[in-house]
Amino acid sequence: MARPSIQFHDLHPTPADFAAEVLAGLRRHPRCIPPKFFYDARGSQLFDAITATPEYYLTRAEVEVLTANAAEIAHRLGTGSLLVEPGGGSCAKVRILLEGLRPCAYVPMDISREHLRAAAEEVAAEFPWLEVHASCTDFTRAMTLPEGAPEPEGPRVAFFPGSSIGNFDPEGAVRFLGAVATLVGTGGFLLIGADRKKDKATLDAAYDDAAGITADFNLNLLARINRELGGDFALEAWRHRAFYDEVVGRIEMHLVSEREQSVRVAGEVFRFAAGDTIHTESSYKYADAEFQGLAACAGFRSEAVWTDSRGLFAVHLLQVGAPPGA
Ligand code: AVI
């Protein structure tokens, strides 16, 4: 029987400067804090809990699409590809595809070292025939393959599930897609999940579940600032607000000050009036054609798009075309 094969490549990514980014965001108007800071240990647990709420349909819909179409995806991509997953710290959804794809190697990339190591070891144990090259890197800054990753007989394929593309603004999304296109090269593929535009009630509920888990996830950011940056946010004086802006086509998540108050963070004082907000996340929703247009700006053409039985969520298969004049 094949033995699990795993290589761990530590590219020593510079950790995000939590203090500097939070202070810069609180000095700005409108105030904002980047959503990447949601994911401390408690935030990651809360995110997992969100994906199991009845209102947050995204994860279930995407799993349904991948499961229903795994054979067709494998048929289109062939075997022997090099499968790369930027941000693939938990290697969860890729399991649906591995048996069909039989890639020559799987390269999950993530900044969270121990989380990546544990997940990569688990996937290698579960698929003993699979060569795993886990790469600890900040893929938003540098998207390169680790040294030693094999040259595949098949194409290079990137996998970016979860509608995480929606957490970039459209310009940032095109930049990210461009970096993926460079990584996989001409003829390479991207399989990517993108949440679709839909009625406001469904979207508002998905980001403000009745059990209050998304609210806890949002408020945990303030608890993290208190703990790690010597902040004194009074959590009971803040509330979660999420709404779908139908004109812009995005969910906005905010923390709303319930009263006039002063807050100290890392020695600096910030004043808030009642109703002032801190914008903590945007989650863009795309019609299929709109998303394909965005991907085209980054050099991809659409090969296929699949949706779940309720038409809520799309998984796009994109391929990098030859550069103009080639
Ligand atoms: C990680 N990301 C795709 C989630 C989303 O739907 O935008 C994060 C999230 N925020 C609140 N609920 C889920």
mmCIF file of C-alpha atoms and ligand atoms in Angstrom:
data_model
loop_
_atom_site.group_PDB
_atom_site.id
_atom_site.type_symbol
_atom_site.label_atom_id
_atom_site.label_comp_id
_atom_site.label_asym_id
_atom_site.label_seq_id
_atom_site.Cartn_x
_atom_site.Cartn_y
_atom_site.Cartn_z
ATOM 1 C CA MET A 1 0.000 0.000 0.000
ATOM 2 C CA ALA A 2 1.281 3.514 -0.852
ATOM 3 C CA ARG A 3 2.639 5.503 2.099
ATOM 4 C CA PRO A 4 1.364 9.055 2.673
ATOM 5 C CA SER A 5 3.711 11.544 1.064
ATOM 6 C CA ILE A 6 3.905 15.082 2.381
ATOM 7 C CA GLN A 7 6.429 17.862 1.999
ATOM 8 C CA PHE A 8 6.052 21.033 4.034
ATOM 9 C CA HIS A 9 7.502 24.200 2.485
ATOM 10 C CA ASP A 10 7.736 27.095 4.905
ATOM 11 C CA LEU A 11 8.188 30.351 2.982
ATOM 12 C CA HIS A 12 8.097 32.281 6.286
ATOM 13 C CA PRO A 13 5.348 34.738 5.376
ATOM 14 C CA THR A 14 5.418 38.016 7.298
ATOM 15 C CA PRO A 15 2.398 37.926 9.605
ATOM 16 C CA ALA A 16 -0.117 40.738 9.054
ATOM 17 C CA ASP A 17 0.493 43.638 11.406
ATOM 18 C CA PHE A 18 -2.754 43.460 13.389
ATOM 19 C CA ALA A 19 -2.033 46.578 15.490
ATOM 20 C CA ALA A 20 -0.981 48.768 12.538
ATOM 21 C CA GLU A 21 -3.920 47.708 10.334
ATOM 22 C CA VAL A 22 -6.519 48.114 13.104
ATOM 23 C CA LEU A 23 -5.212 51.551 14.115
ATOM 24 C CA ALA A 24 -5.078 52.705 10.477
ATOM 25 C CA GLY A 25 -8.652 51.454 9.934
ATOM 26 C CA LEU A 26 -9.990 53.201 13.048
ATOM 27 C CA ARG A 27 -8.320 56.510 12.093
ATOM 28 C CA ARG A 28 -9.957 56.393 8.652
ATOM 29 C CA HIS A 29 -13.509 57.653 7.861
ATOM 30 C CA PRO A 30 -15.591 55.637 7.175
ATOM 31 C CA ARG A 31 -13.931 53.333 9.687
ATOM 32 C CA CYS A 32 -13.051 49.810 8.609
ATOM 33 C CA ILE A 33 -11.073 46.748 9.717
ATOM 34 C CA PRO A 34 -10.059 44.057 7.158
ATOM 35 C CA PRO A 35 -12.034 40.794 7.419
ATOM 36 C CA LYS A 36 -8.854 38.664 7.475
ATOM 37 C CA PHE A 37 -8.640 39.511 11.196
ATOM 38 C CA PHE A 38 -11.850 37.613 12.000
ATOM 39 C CA TYR A 39 -9.981 34.324 11.974
ATOM 40 C CA ASP A 40 -8.304 33.841 15.346
ATOM 41 C CA ALA A 41 -9.009 30.459 17.001
ATOM 42 C CA ARG A 42 -12.463 31.554 18.261
ATOM 43 C CA GLY A 43 -13.315 33.304 14.981
ATOM 44 C CA SER A 44 -12.434 30.184 12.972
ATOM 45 C CA GLN A 45 -14.685 28.078 15.237
ATOM 46 C CA LEU A 46 -17.500 30.597 14.817
ATOM 47 C CA PHE A 47 -17.048 30.597 11.036
ATOM 48 C CA ASP A 48 -17.393 26.805 11.007
ATOM 49 C CA ALA A 49 -20.581 27.196 13.075
ATOM 50 C CA ILE A 50 -21.911 29.797 10.593
ATOM 51 C CA THR A 51 -21.562 27.285 7.753
ATOM 52 C CA ALA A 52 -23.922 24.946 9.637
ATOM 53 C CA THR A 53 -26.665 27.548 10.281
ATOM 54 C CA PRO A 54 -29.894 27.049 8.314
ATOM 55 C CA GLU A 55 -29.596 30.553 6.828
ATOM 56 C CA TYR A 56 -25.995 30.299 5.496
ATOM 57 C CA TYR A 57 -26.758 28.250 2.382
ATOM 58 C CA LEU A 58 -23.389 28.889 0.652
ATOM 59 C CA THR A 59 -21.387 25.941 1.971
ATOM 60 C CA ARG A 60 -24.139 23.353 1.512
ATOM 61 C CA ALA A 61 -24.923 24.624 -1.975
ATOM 62 C CA GLU A 62 -21.283 24.523 -3.057
ATOM 63 C CA VAL A 63 -20.762 21.017 -1.659
ATOM 64 C CA GLU A 64 -23.888 19.921 -3.552
ATOM 65 C CA VAL A 65 -22.516 21.385 -6.815
ATOM 66 C CA LEU A 66 -19.065 19.836 -6.407
ATOM 67 C CA THR A 67 -20.485 16.439 -5.445
ATOM 68 C CA ALA A 68 -23.021 16.347 -8.278
ATOM 69 C CA ASN A 69 -20.437 17.392 -10.878
ATOM 70 C CA ALA A 70 -17.231 15.765 -9.616
ATOM 71 C CA ALA A 71 -17.189 13.249 -12.463
ATOM 72 C CA GLU A 72 -17.702 15.912 -15.139
ATOM 73 C CA ILE A 73 -15.074 18.150 -13.556
ATOM 74 C CA ALA A 74 -12.631 15.231 -13.595
ATOM 75 C CA HIS A 75 -13.526 14.461 -17.206
ATOM 76 C CA ARG A 76 -12.848 18.060 -18.273
ATOM 77 C CA LEU A 77 -9.585 18.407 -16.356
ATOM 78 C CA GLY A 78 -8.218 14.906 -16.918
ATOM 79 C CA THR A 79 -5.891 13.136 -14.527
ATOM 80 C CA GLY A 80 -2.300 14.030 -13.713
ATOM 81 C CA SER A 81 -2.847 17.742 -13.106
ATOM 82 C CA LEU A 82 -1.026 19.804 -10.511
ATOM 83 C CA LEU A 83 -3.793 20.917 -8.133
ATOM 84 C CA VAL A 84 -3.118 24.134 -6.211
ATOM 85 C CA GLU A 85 -5.413 25.536 -3.513
ATOM 86 C CA PRO A 86 -4.619 29.098 -2.383
ATOM 87 C CA GLY A 87 -6.008 29.527 1.137
ATOM 88 C CA GLY A 88 -6.647 25.791 1.322
ATOM 89 C CA GLY A 89 -5.819 25.656 5.019
ATOM 90 C CA SER A 90 -8.426 23.058 5.881
ATOM 91 C CA CYS A 91 -8.296 20.954 2.672
ATOM 92 C CA ALA A 92 -12.010 20.245 3.181
ATOM 93 C CA LYS A 93 -13.888 20.584 -0.129
ATOM 94 C CA VAL A 94 -10.979 19.324 -2.231
ATOM 95 C CA ARG A 95 -11.665 15.846 -0.840
ATOM 96 C CA ILE A 96 -14.775 15.713 -3.013
ATOM 97 C CA LEU A 97 -12.584 16.011 -6.129
ATOM 98 C CA LEU A 98 -9.423 14.068 -5.354
ATOM 99 C CA GLU A 99 -10.451 10.523 -6.295
ATOM 100 C CA GLY A 100 -11.800 11.628 -9.678
ATOM 101 C CA LEU A 101 -8.956 14.001 -10.478
ATOM 102 C CA ARG A 102 -6.060 11.829 -9.321
ATOM 103 C CA PRO A 103 -3.698 14.835 -9.567
ATOM 104 C CA CYS A 104 0.067 14.230 -9.688
ATOM 105 C CA ALA A 105 0.345 16.479 -6.613
ATOM 106 C CA TYR A 106 -1.798 18.699 -4.409
ATOM 107 C CA VAL A 107 -0.428 22.053 -3.206
ATOM 108 C CA PRO A 108 -2.486 23.694 -0.420
ATOM 109 C CA MET A 109 -1.203 27.204 0.404
ATOM 110 C CA ASP A 110 -2.021 28.987 3.633
ATOM 111 C CA ILE A 111 -0.517 31.547 5.978
ATOM 112 C CA SER A 112 -1.684 29.673 9.104
ATOM 113 C CA ARG A 113 1.276 27.308 9.647
ATOM 114 C CA GLU A 114 -0.010 24.775 12.186
ATOM 115 C CA HIS A 115 -3.524 24.670 10.780
ATOM 116 C CA LEU A 116 -2.064 23.949 7.312
ATOM 117 C CA ARG A 117 0.351 21.325 8.608
ATOM 118 C CA ALA A 118 -2.390 19.413 10.471
ATOM 119 C CA ALA A 119 -4.829 19.556 7.545
ATOM 120 C CA ALA A 120 -2.173 18.533 4.986
ATOM 121 C CA GLU A 121 -1.158 15.557 7.126
ATOM 122 C CA GLU A 122 -4.783 14.475 7.416
ATOM 123 C CA VAL A 123 -5.427 14.672 3.690
ATOM 124 C CA ALA A 124 -2.185 12.808 2.925
ATOM 125 C CA ALA A 125 -3.188 10.049 5.361
ATOM 126 C CA GLU A 126 -6.665 9.809 3.859
ATOM 127 C CA PHE A 127 -5.345 9.672 0.256
ATOM 128 C CA PRO A 128 -2.083 7.702 0.606
ATOM 129 C CA TRP A 129 -1.417 7.765 -3.167
ATOM 130 C CA LEU A 130 -1.406 11.579 -3.162
ATOM 131 C CA GLU A 131 1.777 13.663 -3.141
ATOM 132 C CA VAL A 132 1.095 16.715 -0.946
ATOM 133 C CA HIS A 133 3.303 19.833 -1.063
ATOM 134 C CA ALA A 134 1.911 22.136 1.638
ATOM 135 C CA SER A 135 3.164 25.688 1.259
ATOM 136 C CA CYS A 136 3.051 28.114 4.168
ATOM 137 C CA THR A 137 2.822 31.449 2.378
ATOM 138 C CA ASP A 138 0.710 34.589 2.130
ATOM 139 C CA PHE A 139 -0.834 33.904 -1.253
ATOM 140 C CA THR A 140 -2.317 37.437 -1.366
ATOM 141 C CA ARG A 141 1.236 38.801 -1.602
ATOM 142 C CA ALA A 142 3.135 36.174 -3.577
ATOM 143 C CA MET A 143 1.561 33.296 -5.439
ATOM 144 C CA THR A 144 4.386 30.986 -6.450
ATOM 145 C CA LEU A 145 4.734 27.234 -6.458
ATOM 146 C CA PRO A 146 7.037 25.726 -3.847
ATOM 147 C CA GLU A 147 10.357 24.387 -5.093
ATOM 148 C CA GLY A 148 10.084 20.666 -5.679
ATOM 149 C CA ALA A 149 6.460 20.724 -6.830
ATOM 150 C CA PRO A 150 6.392 18.363 -9.822
ATOM 151 C CA GLU A 151 5.888 19.446 -13.411
ATOM 152 C CA PRO A 152 2.548 17.799 -14.279
ATOM 153 C CA GLU A 153 1.696 15.823 -17.381
ATOM 154 C CA GLY A 154 -1.753 17.388 -17.226
ATOM 155 C CA PRO A 155 -2.648 21.053 -16.677
ATOM 156 C CA ARG A 156 -2.076 23.211 -13.659
ATOM 157 C CA VAL A 157 -5.408 23.668 -11.872
ATOM 158 C CA ALA A 158 -6.183 26.171 -9.115
ATOM 159 C CA PHE A 159 -9.118 25.565 -6.770
ATOM 160 C CA PHE A 160 -10.638 28.500 -4.882
ATOM 161 C CA PRO A 161 -13.942 27.472 -3.281
ATOM 162 C CA GLY A 162 -16.130 29.126 -0.651
ATOM 163 C CA SER A 163 -16.943 32.369 -2.497
ATOM 164 C CA SER A 164 -13.880 33.861 -0.821
ATOM 165 C CA ILE A 165 -13.458 35.821 -4.069
ATOM 166 C CA GLY A 166 -16.479 37.825 -2.856
ATOM 167 C CA ASN A 167 -14.454 39.240 0.037
ATOM 168 C CA PHE A 168 -12.236 41.156 -2.439
ATOM 169 C CA ASP A 169 -13.605 44.318 -4.036
ATOM 170 C CA PRO A 170 -13.941 43.838 -7.823
ATOM 171 C CA GLU A 171 -10.557 45.477 -8.599
ATOM 172 C CA GLY A 172 -8.868 43.301 -5.964
ATOM 173 C CA ALA A 173 -10.687 40.268 -7.377
ATOM 174 C CA VAL A 174 -9.275 40.945 -10.867
ATOM 175 C CA ARG A 175 -5.773 41.353 -9.388
ATOM 176 C CA PHE A 176 -6.134 38.060 -7.522
ATOM 177 C CA LEU A 177 -7.495 36.255 -10.601
ATOM 178 C CA GLY A 178 -4.588 37.684 -12.628
ATOM 179 C CA ALA A 179 -2.108 36.222 -10.138
ATOM 180 C CA VAL A 180 -3.865 32.846 -10.406
ATOM 181 C CA ALA A 181 -3.754 33.061 -14.227
ATOM 182 C CA THR A 182 0.009 33.676 -14.065
ATOM 183 C CA LEU A 183 0.440 30.755 -11.672
ATOM 184 C CA VAL A 184 -1.439 28.200 -13.773
ATOM 185 C CA GLY A 185 -0.217 29.609 -17.124
ATOM 186 C CA THR A 186 -1.757 29.432 -20.605
ATOM 187 C CA GLY A 187 -4.076 26.425 -20.799
ATOM 188 C CA GLY A 188 -4.252 26.215 -17.003
ATOM 189 C CA PHE A 189 -7.591 26.156 -15.146
ATOM 190 C CA LEU A 190 -9.327 27.746 -12.198
ATOM 191 C CA LEU A 191 -12.271 26.052 -10.465
ATOM 192 C CA ILE A 192 -13.862 28.721 -8.290
ATOM 193 C CA GLY A 193 -17.008 29.147 -6.192
ATOM 194 C CA ALA A 194 -18.899 32.445 -6.462
ATOM 195 C CA ASP A 195 -22.114 33.260 -4.647
ATOM 196 C CA ARG A 196 -24.864 34.505 -6.946
ATOM 197 C CA LYS A 197 -27.018 37.612 -6.680
ATOM 198 C CA LYS A 198 -30.439 36.790 -5.265
ATOM 199 C CA ASP A 199 -33.327 38.274 -3.262
ATOM 200 C CA LYS A 200 -32.400 40.561 -0.418
ATOM 201 C CA ALA A 201 -34.284 38.598 2.280
ATOM 202 C CA THR A 202 -32.283 35.408 1.644
ATOM 203 C CA LEU A 203 -28.986 37.310 1.656
ATOM 204 C CA ASP A 204 -29.774 39.444 4.710
ATOM 205 C CA ALA A 205 -30.696 36.296 6.672
ATOM 206 C CA ALA A 206 -27.543 34.421 5.566
ATOM 207 C CA TYR A 207 -25.404 37.121 7.189
ATOM 208 C CA ASP A 208 -27.629 37.706 10.247
ATOM 209 C CA ASP A 209 -28.728 34.247 11.395
ATOM 210 C CA ALA A 210 -31.432 33.889 14.024
ATOM 211 C CA ALA A 211 -29.129 32.114 16.500
ATOM 212 C CA GLY A 212 -26.765 35.111 16.463
ATOM 213 C CA ILE A 213 -23.666 33.185 15.405
ATOM 214 C CA THR A 214 -22.698 35.669 12.686
ATOM 215 C CA ALA A 215 -23.206 38.459 15.241
ATOM 216 C CA ASP A 216 -20.810 36.679 17.641
ATOM 217 C CA PHE A 217 -18.333 36.213 14.759
ATOM 218 C CA ASN A 218 -18.406 39.944 14.004
ATOM 219 C CA LEU A 219 -18.228 41.023 17.677
ATOM 220 C CA ASN A 220 -15.350 38.594 18.303
ATOM 221 C CA LEU A 221 -13.180 41.039 16.363
ATOM 222 C CA LEU A 222 -13.617 43.565 19.188
ATOM 223 C CA ALA A 223 -12.871 40.896 21.815
ATOM 224 C CA ARG A 224 -9.699 40.054 19.873
ATOM 225 C CA ILE A 225 -8.647 43.732 19.788
ATOM 226 C CA ASN A 226 -9.255 43.969 23.555
ATOM 227 C CA ARG A 227 -7.186 40.865 24.208
ATOM 228 C CA GLU A 228 -4.313 41.370 21.785
ATOM 229 C CA LEU A 229 -4.053 45.152 21.519
ATOM 230 C CA GLY A 230 -5.014 46.238 25.027
ATOM 231 C CA GLY A 231 -8.365 47.587 23.779
ATOM 232 C CA ASP A 232 -11.292 48.475 26.028
ATOM 233 C CA PHE A 233 -14.271 48.012 23.701
ATOM 234 C CA ALA A 234 -17.421 47.466 25.831
ATOM 235 C CA LEU A 235 -18.915 44.619 23.808
ATOM 236 C CA GLU A 236 -22.458 45.266 25.063
ATOM 237 C CA ALA A 237 -22.279 48.765 23.537
ATOM 238 C CA TRP A 238 -21.839 47.377 19.994
ATOM 239 C CA ARG A 239 -24.180 45.473 17.723
ATOM 240 C CA HIS A 240 -23.826 43.444 14.521
ATOM 241 C CA ARG A 241 -25.409 44.818 11.360
ATOM 242 C CA ALA A 242 -25.428 43.082 7.990
ATOM 243 C CA PHE A 243 -27.398 44.063 4.906
ATOM 244 C CA TYR A 244 -27.419 43.426 1.192
ATOM 245 C CA ASP A 245 -26.861 46.538 -0.925
ATOM 246 C CA GLU A 246 -28.725 45.673 -4.100
ATOM 247 C CA VAL A 247 -27.216 48.537 -6.072
ATOM 248 C CA VAL A 248 -23.589 47.604 -5.411
ATOM 249 C CA GLY A 249 -24.373 43.883 -5.220
ATOM 250 C CA ARG A 250 -22.695 43.175 -1.932
ATOM 251 C CA ILE A 251 -23.348 42.303 1.676
ATOM 252 C CA GLU A 252 -21.856 44.818 4.084
ATOM 253 C CA MET A 253 -21.120 43.817 7.660
ATOM 254 C CA HIS A 254 -20.675 46.526 10.265
ATOM 255 C CA LEU A 255 -20.266 46.915 14.000
ATOM 256 C CA VAL A 256 -22.578 49.687 15.179
ATOM 257 C CA SER A 257 -21.936 51.856 18.225
ATOM 258 C CA GLU A 258 -25.061 51.784 20.413
ATOM 259 C CA ARG A 259 -24.159 55.004 22.228
ATOM 260 C CA GLU A 260 -21.699 57.848 22.303
ATOM 261 C CA GLN A 261 -18.458 56.410 23.610
ATOM 262 C CA SER A 262 -14.666 56.601 23.663
ATOM 263 C CA VAL A 263 -12.557 53.518 23.112
ATOM 264 C CA ARG A 264 -8.864 53.122 23.762
ATOM 265 C CA VAL A 265 -6.807 50.798 21.504
ATOM 266 C CA ALA A 266 -3.041 50.419 21.932
ATOM 267 C CA GLY A 267 -3.017 53.680 23.883
ATOM 268 C CA GLU A 268 -4.909 55.700 21.245
ATOM 269 C CA VAL A 269 -8.418 57.076 21.917
ATOM 270 C CA PHE A 270 -11.201 56.852 19.332
ATOM 271 C CA ARG A 271 -14.560 58.607 19.741
ATOM 272 C CA PHE A 272 -17.802 57.189 18.390
ATOM 273 C CA ALA A 273 -21.254 58.787 18.246
ATOM 274 C CA ALA A 274 -24.358 56.605 18.644
ATOM 275 C CA GLY A 275 -24.948 54.937 15.265
ATOM 276 C CA ASP A 276 -21.338 55.262 14.039
ATOM 277 C CA THR A 277 -20.089 52.065 12.427
ATOM 278 C CA ILE A 278 -16.927 50.112 11.723
ATOM 279 C CA HIS A 279 -17.165 48.346 8.345
ATOM 280 C CA THR A 280 -15.749 44.851 8.877
ATOM 281 C CA GLU A 281 -16.552 42.914 5.692
ATOM 282 C CA SER A 282 -17.960 43.107 2.186
ATOM 283 C CA SER A 283 -19.151 40.005 0.401
ATOM 284 C CA TYR A 284 -19.806 40.591 -3.306
ATOM 285 C CA LYS A 285 -22.421 38.555 -5.142
ATOM 286 C CA TYR A 286 -22.154 37.947 -8.865
ATOM 287 C CA ALA A 287 -24.465 37.055 -11.726
ATOM 288 C CA ASP A 288 -22.694 34.359 -13.766
ATOM 289 C CA ALA A 289 -22.083 36.620 -16.781
ATOM 290 C CA GLU A 290 -20.801 39.381 -14.540
ATOM 291 C CA PHE A 291 -18.339 37.024 -12.888
ATOM 292 C CA GLN A 292 -17.220 35.677 -16.267
ATOM 293 C CA GLY A 293 -16.611 39.297 -17.352
ATOM 294 C CA LEU A 294 -14.442 39.890 -14.288
ATOM 295 C CA ALA A 295 -12.500 36.692 -14.989
ATOM 296 C CA ALA A 296 -12.042 37.729 -18.639
ATOM 297 C CA CYS A 297 -10.286 40.909 -17.428
ATOM 298 C CA ALA A 298 -7.733 38.579 -15.825
ATOM 299 C CA GLY A 299 -7.233 36.467 -18.961
ATOM 300 C CA PHE A 300 -9.705 33.621 -18.278
ATOM 301 C CA ARG A 301 -12.447 32.335 -20.546
ATOM 302 C CA SER A 302 -15.405 30.405 -19.224
ATOM 303 C CA GLU A 303 -15.389 26.652 -19.827
ATOM 304 C CA ALA A 304 -18.390 25.666 -17.705
ATOM 305 C CA VAL A 305 -20.577 26.830 -14.865
ATOM 306 C CA TRP A 306 -22.610 24.622 -12.532
ATOM 307 C CA THR A 307 -25.202 25.590 -9.933
ATOM 308 C CA ASP A 308 -27.047 23.857 -7.106
ATOM 309 C CA SER A 309 -30.660 22.661 -7.353
ATOM 310 C CA ARG A 310 -31.978 26.005 -6.018
ATOM 311 C CA GLY A 311 -29.721 28.110 -8.268
ATOM 312 C CA LEU A 312 -28.188 29.919 -5.306
ATOM 313 C CA PHE A 313 -24.482 29.337 -5.873
ATOM 314 C CA ALA A 314 -22.210 28.929 -8.902
ATOM 315 C CA VAL A 315 -19.023 26.962 -9.440
ATOM 316 C CA HIS A 316 -17.138 28.248 -12.490
ATOM 317 C CA LEU A 317 -14.539 26.402 -14.506
ATOM 318 C CA LEU A 318 -12.258 28.953 -16.188
ATOM 319 C CA GLN A 319 -9.284 28.437 -18.477
ATOM 320 C CA VAL A 320 -6.426 30.818 -19.278
ATOM 321 C CA GLY A 321 -6.514 31.692 -22.963
ATOM 322 C CA ALA A 322 -3.455 32.381 -25.096
ATOM 323 C CA PRO A 323 -2.239 35.966 -24.678
ATOM 324 C CA PRO A 324 -3.328 38.349 -27.475
ATOM 325 C CA GLY A 325 -1.067 38.019 -30.557
ATOM 326 C CA ALA A 326 0.304 34.618 -29.502
HETATM 327 C C1 AVI B 1 -15.210 33.536 4.021
HETATM 328 N N1 AVI B 1 -16.283 34.257 3.327
HETATM 329 C C2 AVI B 1 -16.482 33.752 1.979
HETATM 330 C C3 AVI B 1 -17.535 34.378 4.095
HETATM 331 C C4 AVI B 1 -18.590 35.141 3.258
HETATM 332 O O1 AVI B 1 -19.676 34.594 3.069
HETATM 333 O O2 AVI B 1 -18.307 36.245 2.803
HETATM 334 C C5 AVI B 1 -17.313 35.051 5.433
HETATM 335 C C6 AVI B 1 -18.571 35.284 6.225
HETATM 336 N N2 AVI B 1 -18.905 36.377 6.835
HETATM 337 C C7 AVI B 1 -20.035 36.249 7.452
HETATM 338 N N3 AVI B 1 -20.520 35.049 7.221
HETATM 339 C C8 AVI B 1 -19.584 34.416 6.455
#
